[in-house]
Coordinates of C-alpha atoms in Angstrom, one line a residue:
X143 CA 3.6 134.6 106.4
X144 CA 3.2 133.8 110.0
X145 CA -0.2 133.4 111.6
X146 CA -0.6 136.4 113.8
X147 CA -4.0 135.8 115.3
X148 CA -3.3 132.8 117.6
X149 CA -5.1 133.4 120.8
X150 CA -3.9 130.2 122.5
X151 CA -0.1 130.8 122.7
X152 CA 2.0 132.2 125.5
X153 CA 5.6 133.3 125.4
X154 CA 7.7 130.2 126.2
X155 CA 11.0 131.8 127.2
X156 CA 12.5 135.0 128.4
X157 CA 13.9 136.8 125.3
X158 CA 17.0 137.6 127.3
X159 CA 17.9 133.9 127.0
X160 CA 17.9 134.3 123.3
X161 CA 19.3 137.7 122.5
X162 CA 22.5 137.9 120.5
X163 CA 24.6 140.5 118.6
X164 CA 23.5 139.1 115.2
X165 CA 20.2 137.7 114.2
X166 CA 16.6 138.5 114.4
X167 CA 13.6 137.4 116.4
X168 CA 11.2 135.2 114.5
X169 CA 8.2 136.0 116.7
X170 CA 9.2 134.3 120.0
X171 CA 11.8 132.0 118.6
X172 CA 15.2 133.4 117.9
X173 CA 16.8 132.6 114.5
X174 CA 20.4 133.2 113.7
X175 CA 20.9 135.2 110.5
X176 CA 24.6 135.0 109.8
X177 CA 25.2 135.6 106.1
X178 CA 22.2 134.3 104.2
X179 CA 21.7 131.0 106.0
X180 CA 18.1 131.5 107.1
X181 CA 16.9 134.3 104.8
X182 CA 14.0 132.2 103.5
X183 CA 13.2 130.2 106.6
X184 CA 9.6 129.5 107.4
X185 CA 8.3 131.7 110.2
X186 CA 7.8 130.2 113.6
X187 CA 4.4 131.0 115.1
X188 CA 4.3 132.8 118.4
X189 CA 5.2 131.0 121.6
X190 CA 5.0 127.5 123.0
X191 CA 1.8 125.6 122.2
X192 CA -0.4 125.7 125.3
X193 CA -4.1 126.0 124.9
X194 CA -4.3 125.2 121.2
X195 CA -5.8 122.0 120.0
X196 CA -5.1 120.0 116.8
X197 CA -8.5 121.1 115.4
X198 CA -7.6 124.8 115.7
X199 CA -4.6 124.3 113.4
X200 CA -6.5 122.2 110.9
X201 CA -9.3 124.7 110.6
X202 CA -6.7 127.4 109.7
X203 CA -5.6 125.3 106.7
X204 CA -8.7 123.2 105.7
X205 CA -12.1 124.7 105.3
X206 CA -14.1 121.7 106.8
X207 CA -11.5 119.3 108.1
X208 CA -12.2 115.7 109.0
X209 CA -9.5 113.6 110.7
X210 CA -8.9 109.9 110.0
X211 CA -6.3 108.9 112.8
X212 CA -5.9 105.3 111.5
X213 CA -3.0 103.7 109.8
X214 CA -3.8 101.4 106.8
X215 CA -2.5 97.9 107.1
X216 CA -1.0 95.3 104.7
X217 CA -2.8 92.6 102.7
X218 CA -1.4 90.1 105.2
X219 CA -3.6 91.5 107.9
X220 CA -6.9 89.5 107.5
X221 CA -8.7 91.1 110.4
X222 CA -8.2 94.8 109.7
X223 CA -10.7 96.9 107.6
X224 CA -8.4 99.6 106.1
X225 CA -5.6 98.2 103.8
X226 CA -3.2 98.9 101.0
X227 CA -2.9 96.1 98.5
X228 CA -0.5 97.5 95.8
X229 CA 0.6 101.0 96.7
X230 CA 1.9 102.7 99.8
X231 CA 3.5 99.6 101.3
X232 CA 4.3 99.7 105.0
X233 CA 6.1 97.2 107.3
X234 CA 4.2 96.8 110.5
X235 CA 5.2 94.7 113.5
X236 CA 3.1 93.7 115.3
X237 CA 0.1 93.8 112.9
X238 CA -2.5 96.4 113.6
X239 CA -5.7 95.4 115.4
X240 CA -9.0 97.0 116.2
X241 CA -7.6 97.6 119.7
X242 CA -4.5 99.5 118.4
X243 CA -6.8 101.5 116.1
X244 CA -9.0 102.4 119.0
X245 CA -5.9 103.8 120.9
X246 CA -5.1 106.0 117.9
X247 CA -8.6 107.3 117.9
X248 CA -8.6 107.9 121.6
X249 CA -5.4 109.9 121.4
X250 CA -6.9 112.1 118.8
X251 CA -10.2 112.6 120.6
X252 CA -8.2 113.8 123.6
X253 CA -6.4 116.5 121.7
X254 CA -8.5 117.6 118.7
X255 CA -11.1 119.8 120.5
X256 CA -14.5 120.6 119.1
X257 CA -15.7 121.4 115.6
X258 CA -13.6 118.8 113.8
X259 CA -15.1 115.3 113.1
X260 CA -13.0 112.2 113.9
X261 CA -13.5 109.0 111.9
X262 CA -13.1 105.6 113.5
X263 CA -13.9 101.9 113.0
X264 CA -16.1 102.0 116.1
X265 CA -16.9 104.3 119.0
X266 CA -14.2 103.7 121.6
X267 CA -15.3 101.6 124.6
X268 CA -15.6 103.3 128.0
X269 CA -15.6 106.7 126.2
X270 CA -17.6 108.4 129.0
X271 CA -14.9 107.3 131.6
X272 CA -12.2 108.6 129.3
X273 CA -13.9 112.0 129.0
X274 CA -14.0 112.3 132.8
X275 CA -10.3 111.3 132.9
X276 CA -9.3 113.9 130.2
X277 CA -11.3 116.7 131.9
X278 CA -9.4 116.0 135.1
X279 CA -5.9 115.7 133.8
X280 CA -5.8 117.8 130.6
X281 CA -5.9 121.5 131.3
X282 CA -7.0 122.5 127.7
X283 CA -9.2 119.5 127.0
X284 CA -12.3 120.2 124.9
X285 CA -14.7 117.5 124.0
X286 CA -15.0 116.2 120.5
X287 CA -18.7 115.6 119.9
X288 CA -18.6 114.4 116.3
X289 CA -17.3 110.8 115.9
X290 CA -18.1 109.2 112.6
X291 CA -17.9 105.5 111.6
X292 CA -15.6 104.9 108.6
X293 CA -17.9 103.7 105.8
X294 CA -18.8 104.7 102.2
X295 CA -21.7 107.0 103.1
X296 CA -19.6 109.0 105.6
X297 CA -16.7 109.2 103.2
X298 CA -19.0 110.5 100.5
X299 CA -20.3 113.3 102.8
X300 CA -16.8 114.8 103.3
X301 CA -15.9 117.8 101.2
X302 CA -13.2 117.3 98.6
X303 CA -9.7 118.1 99.9
X304 CA -10.8 117.9 103.6
X305 CA -9.8 114.5 104.9
X306 CA -6.6 114.7 107.0
X307 CA -4.9 111.3 107.3
X308 CA -1.7 109.9 108.9
X309 CA -0.7 107.8 105.9
X310 CA -2.3 107.3 102.4
X311 CA -4.6 104.4 101.7
X312 CA -5.7 102.9 98.4
X313 CA -9.2 102.5 99.8
X314 CA -9.7 106.3 100.4
X315 CA -11.0 108.5 97.5
X316 CA -8.1 110.6 96.4
X317 CA -10.3 113.7 95.8
X318 CA -11.3 113.7 99.5
X319 CA -7.7 113.9 100.8
X320 CA -6.1 117.1 102.2
X321 CA -2.6 116.0 101.2
X322 CA -1.6 114.4 97.9
X323 CA -1.2 110.7 98.9
X324 CA 1.9 110.2 96.7
X325 CA 3.6 113.2 98.2
X326 CA 2.6 112.1 101.8
X327 CA 4.1 108.7 101.2
X328 CA 7.3 110.2 99.8
X329 CA 7.9 112.6 102.7
X330 CA 7.1 109.9 105.2
X331 CA 9.9 107.7 103.8
X332 CA 13.3 107.6 105.5
X333 CA 14.8 107.9 102.0
X334 CA 13.5 111.5 102.0
X335 CA 15.8 112.5 104.8
X336 CA 19.1 112.4 102.9
X337 CA 17.7 114.8 100.4
X338 CA 17.8 117.5 103.0
X339 CA 21.1 119.2 103.7
X340 CA 21.5 118.5 107.4
X341 CA 24.0 116.5 109.4
X342 CA 23.1 112.8 109.5
X343 CA 24.7 109.4 109.2
X344 CA 26.1 108.5 105.8
X345 CA 24.0 106.3 103.6
X346 CA 25.7 103.1 102.4
X347 CA 24.8 101.1 99.2
X348 CA 23.5 97.6 99.6
X349 CA 26.5 96.4 97.5
X350 CA 29.1 97.9 99.9
X351 CA 27.4 97.6 103.3
X352 CA 29.3 95.8 106.0
X353 CA 28.7 95.4 109.7
X354 CA 28.4 97.3 112.0
X355 CA 25.7 99.4 110.4
X356 CA 22.1 100.5 110.8
X357 CA 19.4 99.1 108.6
X358 CA 16.0 100.9 108.2
X359 CA 12.8 99.9 106.6
X360 CA 11.8 103.2 104.8
X361 CA 8.2 103.1 105.8
X362 CA 7.5 101.2 109.0
X363 CA 5.3 101.1 112.1
X364 CA 5.9 99.3 115.4
X365 CA 9.1 97.9 117.0
X366 CA 11.2 96.4 114.2
X367 CA 11.6 99.0 111.5
X368 CA 15.2 99.8 112.5
X369 CA 18.0 97.2 113.1
X370 CA 21.5 97.7 114.4
X371 CA 23.5 95.0 112.8
X372 CA 26.8 94.1 114.5
X373 CA 27.7 91.2 112.2
X374 CA 27.2 90.5 108.5
X375 CA 25.1 87.6 109.5
X376 CA 22.7 89.9 111.2
X377 CA 22.4 92.0 108.1
X378 CA 21.4 88.9 106.1
X379 CA 19.0 87.7 108.8
X380 CA 17.2 91.1 109.0
X381 CA 16.9 91.3 105.2
X382 CA 15.3 87.9 105.2
X383 CA 13.0 88.8 108.1
X384 CA 11.6 91.9 106.3
X385 CA 10.8 89.8 103.3
X386 CA 8.9 87.3 105.4
X387 CA 6.9 90.3 106.9
X388 CA 5.9 91.3 103.3
X389 CA 8.4 94.1 102.6
X390 CA 9.3 94.0 98.9
X391 CA 11.0 97.3 98.4
X392 CA 14.6 98.6 99.1
X393 CA 16.1 98.9 102.6
X394 CA 18.1 101.8 103.7
X395 CA 21.7 101.2 105.1
X396 CA 23.5 103.8 107.1
X397 CA 26.8 104.0 109.1
X398 CA 26.5 103.3 112.8
X399 CA 27.4 106.2 115.0
X400 CA 28.5 105.4 118.5
X401 CA 28.8 107.3 121.8
X402 CA 25.2 108.6 121.7
X403 CA 24.7 111.2 124.5
X404 CA 21.2 112.4 123.9
X405 CA 18.0 111.7 122.0
X406 CA 15.6 114.7 121.8
X407 CA 12.3 115.4 120.0
X408 CA 10.6 118.5 118.7
X409 CA 6.9 118.2 117.9
X410 CA 5.7 120.5 115.2
X411 CA 2.7 121.4 113.1
X412 CA 3.5 122.8 109.6
X413 CA 0.9 125.1 108.0
X414 CA 0.2 125.5 104.3
X415 CA 1.7 129.0 104.4
X416 CA 5.0 127.6 105.7
X417 CA 4.6 128.9 109.3
X418 CA 5.3 126.3 112.0
X419 CA 3.8 125.8 115.4
X420 CA 6.0 124.2 118.0
X421 CA 4.1 121.7 120.1
X422 CA 6.9 120.9 122.6
X423 CA 10.3 119.5 123.3
X424 CA 11.1 116.2 124.9
X425 CA 14.0 113.9 125.8
X426 CA 13.4 110.3 124.7
X427 CA 13.7 107.4 127.1
X428 CA 14.2 103.8 126.4
X429 CA 13.9 100.5 128.4
X430 CA 17.0 99.1 130.0
X431 CA 17.7 96.8 127.0
X432 CA 17.7 100.0 124.8
X433 CA 15.4 98.2 122.3
X434 CA 12.0 99.5 123.3
X435 CA 11.1 103.2 123.4
X436 CA 9.0 104.0 126.4
X437 CA 8.1 107.6 126.0
X438 CA 9.6 111.0 126.4
X439 CA 10.1 113.6 129.2
X440 CA 9.1 117.1 128.4
X441 CA 11.6 119.8 129.3
X442 CA 10.6 122.9 131.3
X443 CA 13.7 124.6 132.9
X444 CA 15.4 127.7 131.5
X445 CA 18.5 125.6 130.8
X446 CA 16.4 123.2 128.8
X447 CA 14.8 126.1 126.9
X448 CA 18.2 127.4 125.8
X449 CA 18.9 123.9 124.4
X450 CA 15.5 123.7 122.8
X451 CA 16.0 126.9 120.9
X452 CA 19.4 125.7 119.7
X453 CA 17.5 122.7 118.3
X454 CA 15.1 124.9 116.4
X455 CA 18.1 126.6 114.7
X456 CA 19.4 123.2 113.8
X457 CA 16.1 122.2 112.2
X458 CA 15.7 125.3 110.0
X459 CA 16.7 123.5 106.8
X460 CA 14.2 120.7 107.5
X461 CA 11.4 123.2 108.2
X462 CA 12.2 125.1 105.1
X463 CA 12.0 121.9 103.0
X464 CA 8.7 121.1 104.7
X465 CA 6.9 124.3 103.6
X466 CA 3.4 124.0 102.0
X467 CA 2.7 120.7 103.8
X468 CA -0.3 120.5 106.2
X469 CA 1.1 117.9 108.5
X470 CA 2.2 116.9 112.0
X471 CA 5.9 116.0 112.3
X472 CA 8.0 114.8 115.2
X473 CA 11.7 115.5 114.6
X474 CA 14.0 113.2 116.6
X475 CA 17.5 114.6 117.1
X476 CA 20.3 112.5 118.3
X477 CA 23.6 113.8 119.7
X478 CA 26.9 112.1 119.8
X479 CA 30.2 113.1 121.5
X480 CA 31.9 113.6 118.1
X481 CA 28.9 114.5 115.9
X482 CA 26.7 117.5 116.6
X483 CA 23.3 116.1 115.7
X484 CA 21.4 114.0 113.2
X485 CA 17.7 113.5 112.9
X486 CA 14.8 111.4 111.9
X487 CA 11.0 112.1 111.8
X488 CA 7.6 110.7 112.1
X489 CA 4.2 112.0 111.1

């Protein structure tokens, strides 16, 4: 069922852009309904995300939500308080630090709004300056006044099933988590993507992989979780490098698709009831050497909107498979001259 009482949405496109002879409107977003392709699709909530804040969505799914916007680190990281020692392995490069953790907290404080506590290792430095900056430049900014230090006492005070995290951590009490940690780890993995019936590069077994190909660490953060190998030597060297970084599990090998013409993202929030809020659409940009992602440009023209709604149609199988999660997902769709689209995601 869709959430019908959102007061902070506005219609994002003229319906005339979307009207067709077959199909139905799914609130503001138009969904093709040829044959039975999308009979059981999750319902898209009304309009483009505008005034809504992250806390508004979380309070619709969790009675007393608390956000922990921090990634756990690996046992190799001696100077980081939150770690996974045996389960939920992640490759991170570079290693997390208190500074990078502070950035994650600040991004959340800017967008969560009021009424939802945020947990942190420490209160961000220059917070008063940041609040002034956010009030000036963020039209829908609302101050978060409840920042809690991550410690045993504050964890114990959280209601069971109320802690919203980005990734599972062994050090967090399972009963406090809003999402089952094993399931969250599974859906975060790149190995989950081939289970969804959607166009994507073919997966290659380790035994038969040859260059050129793409190698992916299934769970990774930072700059080195994906490698385009142009020679068999590069395949071997990347495998050895991941081992030195502490990665002990399988790697994912896929065919390399060339002639990329676009790289776009759709930001979404998926509710427990299966409804989906669209946060925005963006075209990804990279540095001149194509190795470093440096952000995305949000689309606003009517021509862009038509393309954006086509992307929503393409994502329907993914959204359907994502129902009953309470999670934030960014879907990255890549277009080629000879292949319609493929996708990856992050949470």
